[in-house]
PDB file of C-alpha atoms and ligand atoms in Angstrom:
ATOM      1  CA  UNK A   1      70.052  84.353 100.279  1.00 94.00           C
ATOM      2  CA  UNK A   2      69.749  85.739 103.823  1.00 98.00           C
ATOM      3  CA  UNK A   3      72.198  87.996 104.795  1.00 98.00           C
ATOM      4  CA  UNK A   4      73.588  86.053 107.378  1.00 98.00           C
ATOM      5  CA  UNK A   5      73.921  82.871 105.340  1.00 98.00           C
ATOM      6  CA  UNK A   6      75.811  85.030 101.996  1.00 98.00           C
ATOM      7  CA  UNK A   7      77.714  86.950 104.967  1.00 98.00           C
ATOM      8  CA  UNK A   8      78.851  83.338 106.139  1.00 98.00           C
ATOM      9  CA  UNK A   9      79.459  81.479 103.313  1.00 98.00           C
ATOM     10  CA  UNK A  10      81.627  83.990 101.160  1.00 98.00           C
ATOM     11  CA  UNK A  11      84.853  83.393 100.453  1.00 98.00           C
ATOM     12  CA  UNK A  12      88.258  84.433  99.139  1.00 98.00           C
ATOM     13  CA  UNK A  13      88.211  82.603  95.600  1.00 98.00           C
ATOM     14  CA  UNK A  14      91.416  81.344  93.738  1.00 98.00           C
ATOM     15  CA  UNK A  15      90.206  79.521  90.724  1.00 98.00           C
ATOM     16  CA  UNK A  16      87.494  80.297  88.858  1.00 98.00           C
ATOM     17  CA  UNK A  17      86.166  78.626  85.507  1.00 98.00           C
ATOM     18  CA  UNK A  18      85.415  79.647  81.286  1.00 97.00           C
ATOM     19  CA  UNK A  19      82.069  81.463  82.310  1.00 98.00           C
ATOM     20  CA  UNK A  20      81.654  85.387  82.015  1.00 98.00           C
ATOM     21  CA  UNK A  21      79.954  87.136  84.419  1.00 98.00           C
ATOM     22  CA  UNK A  22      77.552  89.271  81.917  1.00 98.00           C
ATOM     23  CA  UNK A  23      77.567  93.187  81.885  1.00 98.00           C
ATOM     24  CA  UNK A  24      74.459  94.081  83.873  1.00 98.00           C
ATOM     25  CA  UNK A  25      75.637  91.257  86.753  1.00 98.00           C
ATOM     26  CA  UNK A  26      78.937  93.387  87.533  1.00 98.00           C
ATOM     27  CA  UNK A  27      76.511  96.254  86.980  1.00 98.00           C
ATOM     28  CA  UNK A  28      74.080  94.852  89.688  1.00 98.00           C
ATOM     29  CA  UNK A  29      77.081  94.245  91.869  1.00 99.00           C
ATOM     30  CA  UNK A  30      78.817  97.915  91.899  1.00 99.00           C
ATOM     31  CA  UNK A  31      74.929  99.349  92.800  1.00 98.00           C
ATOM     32  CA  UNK A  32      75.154  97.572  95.747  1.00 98.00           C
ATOM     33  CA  UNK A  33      78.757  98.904  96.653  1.00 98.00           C
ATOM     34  CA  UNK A  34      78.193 102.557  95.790  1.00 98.00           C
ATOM     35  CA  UNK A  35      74.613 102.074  98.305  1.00 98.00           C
ATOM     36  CA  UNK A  36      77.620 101.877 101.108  1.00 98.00           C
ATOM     37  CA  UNK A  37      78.016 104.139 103.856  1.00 98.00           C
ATOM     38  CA  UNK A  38      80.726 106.699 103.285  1.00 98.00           C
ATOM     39  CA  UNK A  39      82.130 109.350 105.337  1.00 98.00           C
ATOM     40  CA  UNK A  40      80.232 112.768 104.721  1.00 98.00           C
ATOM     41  CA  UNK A  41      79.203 110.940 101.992  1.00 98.00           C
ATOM     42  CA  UNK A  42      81.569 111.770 100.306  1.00 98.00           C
ATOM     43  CA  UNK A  43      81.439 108.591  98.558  1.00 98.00           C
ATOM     44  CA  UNK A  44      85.152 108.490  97.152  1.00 98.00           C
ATOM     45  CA  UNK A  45      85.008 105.290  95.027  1.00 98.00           C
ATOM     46  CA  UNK A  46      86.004 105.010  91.656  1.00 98.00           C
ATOM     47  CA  UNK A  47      85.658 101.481  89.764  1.00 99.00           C
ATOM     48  CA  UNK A  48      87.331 101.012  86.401  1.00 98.00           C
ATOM     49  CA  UNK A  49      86.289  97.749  85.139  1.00 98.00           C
ATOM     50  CA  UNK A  50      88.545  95.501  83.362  1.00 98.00           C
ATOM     51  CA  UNK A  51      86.635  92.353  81.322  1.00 98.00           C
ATOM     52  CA  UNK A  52      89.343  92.496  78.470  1.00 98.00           C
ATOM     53  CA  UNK A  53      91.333  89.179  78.447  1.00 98.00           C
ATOM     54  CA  UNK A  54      94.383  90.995  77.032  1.00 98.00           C
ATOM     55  CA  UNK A  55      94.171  93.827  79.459  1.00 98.00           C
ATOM     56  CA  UNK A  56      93.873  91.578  82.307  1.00 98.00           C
ATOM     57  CA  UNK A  57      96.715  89.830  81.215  1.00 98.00           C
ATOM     58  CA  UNK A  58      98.971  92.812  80.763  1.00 98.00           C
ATOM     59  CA  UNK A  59      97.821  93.957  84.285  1.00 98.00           C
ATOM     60  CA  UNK A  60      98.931  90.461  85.723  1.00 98.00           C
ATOM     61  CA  UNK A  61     102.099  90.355  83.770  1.00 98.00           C
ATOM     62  CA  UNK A  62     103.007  93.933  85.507  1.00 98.00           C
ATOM     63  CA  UNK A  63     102.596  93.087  88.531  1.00 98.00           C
ATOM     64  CA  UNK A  64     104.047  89.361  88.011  1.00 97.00           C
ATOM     65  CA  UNK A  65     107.345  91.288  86.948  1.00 96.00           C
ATOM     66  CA  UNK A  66     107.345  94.125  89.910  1.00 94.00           C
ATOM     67  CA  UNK A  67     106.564  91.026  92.634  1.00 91.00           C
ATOM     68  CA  UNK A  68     108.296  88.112  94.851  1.00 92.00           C
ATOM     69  CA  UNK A  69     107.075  84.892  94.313  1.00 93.00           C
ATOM     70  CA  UNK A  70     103.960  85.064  96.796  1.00 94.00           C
ATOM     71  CA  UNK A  71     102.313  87.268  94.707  1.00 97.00           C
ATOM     72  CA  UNK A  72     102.068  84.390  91.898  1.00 97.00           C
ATOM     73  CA  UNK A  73      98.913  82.979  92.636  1.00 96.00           C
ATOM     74  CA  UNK A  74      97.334  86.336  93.303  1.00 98.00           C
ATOM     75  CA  UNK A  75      98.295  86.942  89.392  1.00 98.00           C
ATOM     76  CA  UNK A  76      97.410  83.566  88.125  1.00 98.00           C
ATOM     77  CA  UNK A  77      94.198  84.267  89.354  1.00 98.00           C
ATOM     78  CA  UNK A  78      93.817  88.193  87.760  1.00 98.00           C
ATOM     79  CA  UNK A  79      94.138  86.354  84.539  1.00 98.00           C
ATOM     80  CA  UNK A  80      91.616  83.590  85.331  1.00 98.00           C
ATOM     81  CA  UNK A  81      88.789  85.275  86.663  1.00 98.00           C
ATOM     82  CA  UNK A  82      86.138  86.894  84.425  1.00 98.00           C
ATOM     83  CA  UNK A  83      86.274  90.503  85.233  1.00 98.00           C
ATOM     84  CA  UNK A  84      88.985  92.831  87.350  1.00 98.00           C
ATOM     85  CA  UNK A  85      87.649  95.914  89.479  1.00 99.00           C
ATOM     86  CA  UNK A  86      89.859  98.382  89.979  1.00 99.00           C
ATOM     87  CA  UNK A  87      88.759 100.431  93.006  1.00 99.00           C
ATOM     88  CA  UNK A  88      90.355 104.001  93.074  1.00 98.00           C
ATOM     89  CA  UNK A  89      89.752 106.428  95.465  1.00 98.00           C
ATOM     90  CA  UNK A  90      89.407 110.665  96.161  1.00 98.00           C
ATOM     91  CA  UNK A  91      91.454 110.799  98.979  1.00 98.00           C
ATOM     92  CA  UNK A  92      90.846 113.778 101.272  1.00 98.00           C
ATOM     93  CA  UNK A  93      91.366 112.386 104.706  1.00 98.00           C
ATOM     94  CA  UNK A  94      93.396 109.173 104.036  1.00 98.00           C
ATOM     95  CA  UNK A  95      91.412 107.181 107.230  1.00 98.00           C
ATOM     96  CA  UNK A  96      87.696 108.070 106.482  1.00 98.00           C
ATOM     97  CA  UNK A  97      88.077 107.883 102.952  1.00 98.00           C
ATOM     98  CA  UNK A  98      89.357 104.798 102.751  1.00 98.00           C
ATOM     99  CA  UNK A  99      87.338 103.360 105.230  1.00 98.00           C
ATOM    100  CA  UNK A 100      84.775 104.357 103.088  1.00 98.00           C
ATOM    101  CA  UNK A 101      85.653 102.346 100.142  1.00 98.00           C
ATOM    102  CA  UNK A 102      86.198  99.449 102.148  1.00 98.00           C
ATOM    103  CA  UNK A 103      82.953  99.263 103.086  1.00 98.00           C
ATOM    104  CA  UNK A 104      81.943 100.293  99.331  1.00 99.00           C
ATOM    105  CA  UNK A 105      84.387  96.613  98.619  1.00 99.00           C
ATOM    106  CA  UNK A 106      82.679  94.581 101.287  1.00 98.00           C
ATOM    107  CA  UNK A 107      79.109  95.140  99.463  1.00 98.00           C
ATOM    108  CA  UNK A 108      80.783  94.696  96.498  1.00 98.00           C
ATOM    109  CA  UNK A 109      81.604  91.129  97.592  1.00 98.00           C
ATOM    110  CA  UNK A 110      78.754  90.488  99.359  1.00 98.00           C
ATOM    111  CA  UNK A 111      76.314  91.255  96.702  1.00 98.00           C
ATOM    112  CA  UNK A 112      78.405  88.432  94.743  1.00 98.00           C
ATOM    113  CA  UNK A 113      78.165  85.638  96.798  1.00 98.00           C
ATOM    114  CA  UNK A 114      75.022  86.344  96.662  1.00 98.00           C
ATOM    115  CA  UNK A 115      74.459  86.115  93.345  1.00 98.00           C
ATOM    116  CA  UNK A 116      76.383  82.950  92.963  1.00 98.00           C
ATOM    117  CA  UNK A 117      79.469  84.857  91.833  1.00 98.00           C
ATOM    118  CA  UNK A 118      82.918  84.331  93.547  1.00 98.00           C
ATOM    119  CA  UNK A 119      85.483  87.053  94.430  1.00 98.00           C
ATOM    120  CA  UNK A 120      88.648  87.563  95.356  1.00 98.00           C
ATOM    121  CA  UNK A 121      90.130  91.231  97.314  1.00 98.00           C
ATOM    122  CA  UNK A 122      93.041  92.057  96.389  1.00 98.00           C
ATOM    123  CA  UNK A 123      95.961  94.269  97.860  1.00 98.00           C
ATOM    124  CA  UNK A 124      99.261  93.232  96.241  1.00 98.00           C
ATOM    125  CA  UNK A 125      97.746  95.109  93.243  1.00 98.00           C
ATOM    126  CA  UNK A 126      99.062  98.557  95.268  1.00 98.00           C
ATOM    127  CA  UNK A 127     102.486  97.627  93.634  1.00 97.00           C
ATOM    128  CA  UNK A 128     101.925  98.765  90.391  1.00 98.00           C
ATOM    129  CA  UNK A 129      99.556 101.613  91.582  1.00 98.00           C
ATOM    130  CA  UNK A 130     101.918 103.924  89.394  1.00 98.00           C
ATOM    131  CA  UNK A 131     101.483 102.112  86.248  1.00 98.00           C
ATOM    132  CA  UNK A 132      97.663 101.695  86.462  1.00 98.00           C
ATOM    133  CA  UNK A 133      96.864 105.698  87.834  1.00 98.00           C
ATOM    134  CA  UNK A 134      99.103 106.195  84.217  1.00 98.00           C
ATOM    135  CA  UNK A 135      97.047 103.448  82.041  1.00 98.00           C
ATOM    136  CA  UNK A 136      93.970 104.953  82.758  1.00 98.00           C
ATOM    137  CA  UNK A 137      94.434 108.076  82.821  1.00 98.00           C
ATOM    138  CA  UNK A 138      93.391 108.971  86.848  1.00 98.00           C
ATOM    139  CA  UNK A 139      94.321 111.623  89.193  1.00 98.00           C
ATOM    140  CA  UNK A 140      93.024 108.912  92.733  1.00 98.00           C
ATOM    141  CA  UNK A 141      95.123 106.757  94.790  1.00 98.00           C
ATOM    142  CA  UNK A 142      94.408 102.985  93.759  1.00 98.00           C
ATOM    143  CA  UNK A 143      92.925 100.907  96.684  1.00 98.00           C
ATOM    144  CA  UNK A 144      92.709  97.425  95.832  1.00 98.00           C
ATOM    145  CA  UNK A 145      91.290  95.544  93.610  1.00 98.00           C
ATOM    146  CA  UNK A 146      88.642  92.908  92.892  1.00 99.00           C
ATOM    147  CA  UNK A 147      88.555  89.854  90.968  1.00 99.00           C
ATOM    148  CA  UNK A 148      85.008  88.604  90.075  1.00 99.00           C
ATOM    149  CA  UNK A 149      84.093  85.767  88.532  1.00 98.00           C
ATOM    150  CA  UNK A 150      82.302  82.046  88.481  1.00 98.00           C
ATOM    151  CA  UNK A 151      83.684  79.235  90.662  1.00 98.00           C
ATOM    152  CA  UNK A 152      83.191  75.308  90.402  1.00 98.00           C
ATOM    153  CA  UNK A 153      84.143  74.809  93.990  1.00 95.00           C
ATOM    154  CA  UNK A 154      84.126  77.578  97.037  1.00 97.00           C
ATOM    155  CA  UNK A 155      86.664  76.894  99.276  1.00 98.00           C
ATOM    156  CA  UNK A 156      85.943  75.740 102.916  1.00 98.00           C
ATOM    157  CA  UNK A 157      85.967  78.220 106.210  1.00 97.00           C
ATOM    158  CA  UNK A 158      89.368  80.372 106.313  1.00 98.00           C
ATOM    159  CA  UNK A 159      89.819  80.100 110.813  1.00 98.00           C
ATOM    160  CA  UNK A 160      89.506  83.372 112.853  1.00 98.00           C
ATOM    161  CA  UNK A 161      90.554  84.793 115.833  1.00 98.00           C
ATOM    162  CA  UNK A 162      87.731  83.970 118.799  1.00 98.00           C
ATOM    163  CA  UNK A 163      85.696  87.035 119.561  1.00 98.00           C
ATOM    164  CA  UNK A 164      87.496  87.071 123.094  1.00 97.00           C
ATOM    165  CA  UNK A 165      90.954  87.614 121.267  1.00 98.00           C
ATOM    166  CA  UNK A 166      89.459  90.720 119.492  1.00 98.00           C
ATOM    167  CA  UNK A 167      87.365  92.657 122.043  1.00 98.00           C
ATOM    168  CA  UNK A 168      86.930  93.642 125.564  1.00 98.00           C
ATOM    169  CA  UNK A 169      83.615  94.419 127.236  1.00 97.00           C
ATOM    170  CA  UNK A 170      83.424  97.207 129.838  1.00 98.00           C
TER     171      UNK A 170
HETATM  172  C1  FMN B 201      92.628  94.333 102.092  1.00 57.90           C
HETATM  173  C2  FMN B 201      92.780  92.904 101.648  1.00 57.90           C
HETATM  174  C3  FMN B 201      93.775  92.581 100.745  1.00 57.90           C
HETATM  175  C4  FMN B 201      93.900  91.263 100.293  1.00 57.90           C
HETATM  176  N1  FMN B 201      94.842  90.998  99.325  1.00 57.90           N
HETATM  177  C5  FMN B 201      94.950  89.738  98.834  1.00 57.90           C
HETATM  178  C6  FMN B 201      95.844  89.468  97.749  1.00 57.90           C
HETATM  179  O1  FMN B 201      96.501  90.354  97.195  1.00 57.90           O
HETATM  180  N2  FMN B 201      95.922  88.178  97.312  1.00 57.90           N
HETATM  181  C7  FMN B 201      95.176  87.166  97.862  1.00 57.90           C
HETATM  182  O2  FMN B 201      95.302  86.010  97.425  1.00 57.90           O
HETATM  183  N3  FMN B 201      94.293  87.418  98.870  1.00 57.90           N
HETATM  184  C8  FMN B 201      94.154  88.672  99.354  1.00 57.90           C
HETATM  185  N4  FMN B 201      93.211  88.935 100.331  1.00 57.90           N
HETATM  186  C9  FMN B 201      92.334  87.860 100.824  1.00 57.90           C
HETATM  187  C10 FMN B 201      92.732  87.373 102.218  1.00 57.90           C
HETATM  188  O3  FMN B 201      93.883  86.586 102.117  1.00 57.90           O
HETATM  189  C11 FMN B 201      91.530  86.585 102.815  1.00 57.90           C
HETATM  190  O4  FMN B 201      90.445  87.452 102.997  1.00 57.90           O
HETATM  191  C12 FMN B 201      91.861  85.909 104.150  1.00 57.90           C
HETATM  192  O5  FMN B 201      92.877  84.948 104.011  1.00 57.90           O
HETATM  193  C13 FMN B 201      90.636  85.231 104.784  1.00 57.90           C
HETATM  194  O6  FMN B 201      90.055  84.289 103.901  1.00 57.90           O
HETATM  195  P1  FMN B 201      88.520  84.405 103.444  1.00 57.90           P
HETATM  196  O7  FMN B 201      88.362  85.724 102.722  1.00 57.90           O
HETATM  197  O8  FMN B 201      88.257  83.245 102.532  1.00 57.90           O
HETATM  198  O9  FMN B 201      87.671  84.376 104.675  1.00 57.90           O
HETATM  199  C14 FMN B 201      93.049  90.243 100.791  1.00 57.90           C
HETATM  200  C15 FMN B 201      92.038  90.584 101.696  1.00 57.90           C
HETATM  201  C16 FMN B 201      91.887  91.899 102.107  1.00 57.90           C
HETATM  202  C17 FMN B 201      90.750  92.254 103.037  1.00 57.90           C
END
């Protein structure tokens, strides 16, 4: 696809169906996020992958417990996808750094539209940042996470602010 066109039609995805993304497709995808921009390149990403159904589960069921009832879909859809990214991060200066793995997430979910494969960012996971740093083990602040997966139906255009409500021209 054209970069414009996967830039344009990617979307947030809620519902995704059976099929598993294979290894070396999530592989393909986190090459193109850790080819990102970073400051001093520093590159401060850290992805712990989770395709484990149980794991997902107990991951969803965590947060489900810690969370108000708007964080229910979100959850639904942890267990539903195919395959969880966890994104951590080194922080050293808390702007740049996580600037940086923003723009390491927006390849990240570029690269998968344009591969056919839906995604879904998500921030509610920062709840249970505790719990996961402890699970696996990791000495980074937790930064979102990323649901992957395959998609019978992307949803239509979410609206936006006009470019006139978000910039001035001198
Ligand atoms: C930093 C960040 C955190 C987000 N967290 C969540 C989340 O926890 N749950 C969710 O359903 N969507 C989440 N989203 C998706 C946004 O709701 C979505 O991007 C927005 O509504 C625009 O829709 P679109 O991505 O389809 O254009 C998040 C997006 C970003 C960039």
């Amino acid at each position: 696809m054209e970069l414009s066109t996967v830039i344009e039609e990617r979307r947030s995805v809620r519902h995704y169906n059976n099929k598993k993304l294979e290894r070396k497709t999530v592989e393909d995808i986190l090459k193109y996020a850790i080819m990102s921009p970073s400051a001093k390149n520093r590159q401060p990403w850290y992805f712990v992958v989770v395709e484990d159904q149980n794991k997902k589960e107990s991951i969803a069921d965590l947060l489900e417990q810690k969370s108000s009832d708007e964080v229910k879909m979100t959850c639904n859809v942890m267990r539903e996808c195919s395959t969880l990214v966890l994104v951590f991060a080194d922080i050293e200066d808390m702007i740049m750094d996580v600037v940086s793995v923003g723009a390491s997430i927006e390849n990240m979910i570029l690269r998968a539209r344009d591969l056919d494969v839906a995604s879904l960012w998500i921030g509610f996971i920062l709840k249970i940042e505790e719990e996961l740093k402890k699970e696996f083990n990791l000495n980074k602040r937790l930064v979102s996470c990323i649901a992957l997966g395959y998609t019978d139906h992307f949803p239509s255009k979410r609206p936006r602010k006009t470019l006139f409500e978000v910039s001035e021209w001198h």
